[in-house]
PDB file of C-alpha atoms in Angstrom:
ATOM      1  CA  MET A   1      95.682  75.160  99.814  1.00  0.00           C
ATOM      2  CA  PHE A   2      96.807  78.385  98.182  1.00  0.00           C
ATOM      3  CA  THR A   3     100.535  77.572  98.119  1.00  0.00           C
ATOM      4  CA  GLY A   4     100.339  75.219  95.155  1.00  0.00           C
ATOM      5  CA  ALA A   5      98.090  77.561  93.200  1.00  0.00           C
ATOM      6  CA  LEU A   6     100.358  80.536  93.740  1.00  0.00           C
ATOM      7  CA  THR A   7     103.487  78.535  93.006  1.00  0.00           C
ATOM      8  CA  MET A   8     101.988  77.585  89.658  1.00  0.00           C
ATOM      9  CA  LEU A   9     100.782  81.156  89.274  1.00  0.00           C
ATOM     10  CA  LEU A  10     104.262  82.458  89.920  1.00  0.00           C
ATOM     11  CA  VAL A  11     105.790  80.123  87.363  1.00  0.00           C
ATOM     12  CA  SER A  12     103.131  80.813  84.718  1.00  0.00           C
ATOM     13  CA  LEU A  13     102.987  84.577  85.190  1.00  0.00           C
ATOM     14  CA  GLY A  14     106.622  85.097  85.877  1.00  0.00           C
ATOM     15  CA  MET A  15     108.281  86.248  89.013  1.00  0.00           C
ATOM     16  CA  THR A  16     110.718  88.543  87.303  1.00  0.00           C
ATOM     17  CA  PHE A  17     114.064  89.392  88.743  1.00  0.00           C
ATOM     18  CA  ALA A  18     116.646  91.932  87.695  1.00  0.00           C
ATOM     19  CA  VAL A  19     119.453  89.429  87.178  1.00  0.00           C
ATOM     20  CA  SER A  20     122.135  88.773  84.594  1.00  0.00           C
ATOM     21  CA  ALA A  21     121.305  86.644  81.568  1.00  0.00           C
ATOM     22  CA  HIS A  22     123.313  83.700  82.936  1.00  0.00           C
ATOM     23  CA  ALA A  23     121.915  83.686  86.466  1.00  0.00           C
ATOM     24  CA  ALA A  24     119.879  80.753  87.701  1.00  0.00           C
ATOM     25  CA  ALA A  25     116.404  81.887  88.763  1.00  0.00           C
ATOM     26  CA  GLY A  26     113.586  80.233  90.612  1.00  0.00           C
ATOM     27  CA  CYS A  27     111.265  80.881  93.495  1.00  0.00           C
ATOM     28  CA  LYS A  28     108.570  79.522  95.752  1.00  0.00           C
ATOM     29  CA  VAL A  29     105.509  81.475  96.866  1.00  0.00           C
ATOM     30  CA  ASP A  30     103.502  80.873 100.015  1.00  0.00           C
ATOM     31  CA  TYR A  31     100.089  82.575 100.043  1.00  0.00           C
ATOM     32  CA  SER A  32      97.665  82.501 102.933  1.00  0.00           C
ATOM     33  CA  THR A  33      94.469  84.380 103.623  1.00  0.00           C
ATOM     34  CA  ASN A  34      92.167  85.207 106.481  1.00  0.00           C
ATOM     35  CA  GLN A  35      88.738  86.119 105.189  1.00  0.00           C
ATOM     36  CA  TRP A  36      85.450  87.453 106.461  1.00  0.00           C
ATOM     37  CA  PRO A  37      82.222  88.345 104.638  1.00  0.00           C
ATOM     38  CA  GLY A  38      83.257  90.744 101.871  1.00  0.00           C
ATOM     39  CA  GLY A  39      86.933  91.085 102.812  1.00  0.00           C
ATOM     40  CA  PHE A  40      90.227  89.331 103.399  1.00  0.00           C
ATOM     41  CA  THR A  41      93.846  89.768 104.399  1.00  0.00           C
ATOM     42  CA  ALA A  42      96.513  87.983 102.340  1.00  0.00           C
ATOM     43  CA  ASN A  43     100.081  87.261 103.403  1.00  0.00           C
ATOM     44  CA  VAL A  44     102.618  86.395 100.707  1.00  0.00           C
ATOM     45  CA  THR A  45     106.167  85.115 101.189  1.00  0.00           C
ATOM     46  CA  VAL A  46     108.497  84.743  98.205  1.00  0.00           C
ATOM     47  CA  THR A  47     111.531  82.477  98.686  1.00  0.00           C
ATOM     48  CA  ASN A  48     114.368  82.907  96.189  1.00  0.00           C
ATOM     49  CA  LEU A  49     115.595  79.463  95.091  1.00  0.00           C
ATOM     50  CA  GLY A  50     118.094  80.833  92.554  1.00  0.00           C
ATOM     51  CA  ASP A  51     120.956  83.289  92.455  1.00  0.00           C
ATOM     52  CA  PRO A  52     120.689  86.487  94.544  1.00  0.00           C
ATOM     53  CA  VAL A  53     118.418  89.135  93.003  1.00  0.00           C
ATOM     54  CA  ASN A  54     118.028  92.857  93.414  1.00  0.00           C
ATOM     55  CA  GLY A  55     114.497  93.818  92.434  1.00  0.00           C
ATOM     56  CA  TRP A  56     111.447  91.611  92.066  1.00  0.00           C
ATOM     57  CA  ARG A  57     107.895  91.683  90.707  1.00  0.00           C
ATOM     58  CA  LEU A  58     105.048  89.211  91.191  1.00  0.00           C
ATOM     59  CA  THR A  59     101.969  89.276  88.952  1.00  0.00           C
ATOM     60  CA  TRP A  60      98.698  87.376  89.182  1.00  0.00           C
ATOM     61  CA  ALA A  61      95.033  87.586  88.201  1.00  0.00           C
ATOM     62  CA  PHE A  62      92.140  87.393  90.637  1.00  0.00           C
ATOM     63  CA  PRO A  63      89.557  84.929  89.266  1.00  0.00           C
ATOM     64  CA  SER A  64      86.525  86.211  91.188  1.00  0.00           C
ATOM     65  CA  GLY A  65      86.677  89.991  90.914  1.00  0.00           C
ATOM     66  CA  GLN A  66      88.594  90.579  94.149  1.00  0.00           C
ATOM     67  CA  GLN A  67      90.215  93.976  94.634  1.00  0.00           C
ATOM     68  CA  VAL A  68      93.211  95.106  96.676  1.00  0.00           C
ATOM     69  CA  SER A  69      92.429  98.004  98.999  1.00  0.00           C
ATOM     70  CA  GLN A  70      95.645  98.379 101.034  1.00  0.00           C
ATOM     71  CA  ALA A  71      99.129  96.802 100.883  1.00  0.00           C
ATOM     72  CA  TRP A  72     102.300  96.763 102.965  1.00  0.00           C
ATOM     73  CA  ASN A  73     105.923  95.803 102.237  1.00  0.00           C
ATOM     74  CA  ALA A  74     105.272  96.001  98.467  1.00  0.00           C
ATOM     75  CA  THR A  75     103.878  98.430  95.953  1.00  0.00           C
ATOM     76  CA  VAL A  76     100.687  96.807  94.667  1.00  0.00           C
ATOM     77  CA  THR A  77      98.856  98.040  91.582  1.00  0.00           C
ATOM     78  CA  ALA A  78      95.843  96.591  89.828  1.00  0.00           C
ATOM     79  CA  SER A  79      94.056  96.941  86.527  1.00  0.00           C
ATOM     80  CA  GLY A  80      90.864  94.946  86.503  1.00  0.00           C
ATOM     81  CA  ALA A  81      91.688  91.405  87.621  1.00  0.00           C
ATOM     82  CA  SER A  82      95.443  91.802  86.927  1.00  0.00           C
ATOM     83  CA  VAL A  83      97.564  92.633  89.977  1.00  0.00           C
ATOM     84  CA  THR A  84     101.281  93.401  90.261  1.00  0.00           C
ATOM     85  CA  ALA A  85     103.334  93.572  93.457  1.00  0.00           C
ATOM     86  CA  THR A  86     106.850  95.045  93.274  1.00  0.00           C
ATOM     87  CA  ASN A  87     109.526  95.385  95.883  1.00  0.00           C
ATOM     88  CA  VAL A  88     109.974  98.470  97.995  1.00  0.00           C
ATOM     89  CA  GLY A  89     113.477  99.811  98.598  1.00  0.00           C
ATOM     90  CA  TYR A  90     114.305  97.866 101.737  1.00  0.00           C
ATOM     91  CA  ASN A  91     113.244  94.429 100.420  1.00  0.00           C
ATOM     92  CA  ALA A  92     114.529  94.554  96.833  1.00  0.00           C
ATOM     93  CA  ALA A  93     117.506  92.280  97.475  1.00  0.00           C
ATOM     94  CA  ILE A  94     116.771  88.607  98.112  1.00  0.00           C
ATOM     95  CA  GLY A  95     119.732  86.292  98.571  1.00  0.00           C
ATOM     96  CA  THR A  96     119.729  82.622  97.645  1.00  0.00           C
ATOM     97  CA  ASN A  97     117.200  80.892  99.934  1.00  0.00           C
ATOM     98  CA  GLY A  98     116.244  84.332 101.296  1.00  0.00           C
ATOM     99  CA  THR A  99     112.690  85.608 101.523  1.00  0.00           C
ATOM    100  CA  ALA A 100     110.655  88.745 100.984  1.00  0.00           C
ATOM    101  CA  SER A 101     107.184  89.056 102.472  1.00  0.00           C
ATOM    102  CA  PHE A 102     104.295  91.398 101.836  1.00  0.00           C
ATOM    103  CA  GLY A 103     100.606  91.521 102.536  1.00  0.00           C
ATOM    104  CA  PHE A 104      97.423  93.217 101.502  1.00  0.00           C
ATOM    105  CA  ASN A 105      93.795  93.702 102.407  1.00  0.00           C
ATOM    106  CA  GLY A 106      91.196  93.102  99.773  1.00  0.00           C
ATOM    107  CA  SER A 107      87.511  92.884  99.105  1.00  0.00           C
ATOM    108  CA  TRP A 108      85.378  90.294  97.376  1.00  0.00           C
ATOM    109  CA  THR A 109      81.765  89.722  96.359  1.00  0.00           C
ATOM    110  CA  GLY A 110      80.254  86.297  95.807  1.00  0.00           C
ATOM    111  CA  ALA A 111      83.465  84.249  96.041  1.00  0.00           C
ATOM    112  CA  ASN A 112      87.069  84.649  97.140  1.00  0.00           C
ATOM    113  CA  ASN A 113      88.756  82.020  94.972  1.00  0.00           C
ATOM    114  CA  ALA A 114      92.553  81.825  94.956  1.00  0.00           C
ATOM    115  CA  PRO A 115      94.357  83.141  91.876  1.00  0.00           C
ATOM    116  CA  THR A 116      95.016  80.501  89.225  1.00  0.00           C
ATOM    117  CA  SER A 117      96.798  82.518  86.531  1.00  0.00           C
TER     118      SER A 117
END
């Protein structure tokens, strides 16, 4: 359910890689959540479909006021609804068809709709 939304999110917001100007880039994002009243855990896996990269950043916007409270395997920062996850040292390099995964805990009030932009 969330995979398609985050794939479109990734394309529209830009998974940015530190690559040369001529490198082929592309990616796929799998996003899954486990939620409970007022909170959730999200697991995100980014698959590199292009040339190898060294350094990545994923950005999205929460549509329902969700907030990240704790993250692992990425540095996650937020400003209002806008959230950015960047690699940590040990998962910066993603080879062609390789993956990087991270997760976070978050909170929500009223609704926990998947990001759409």
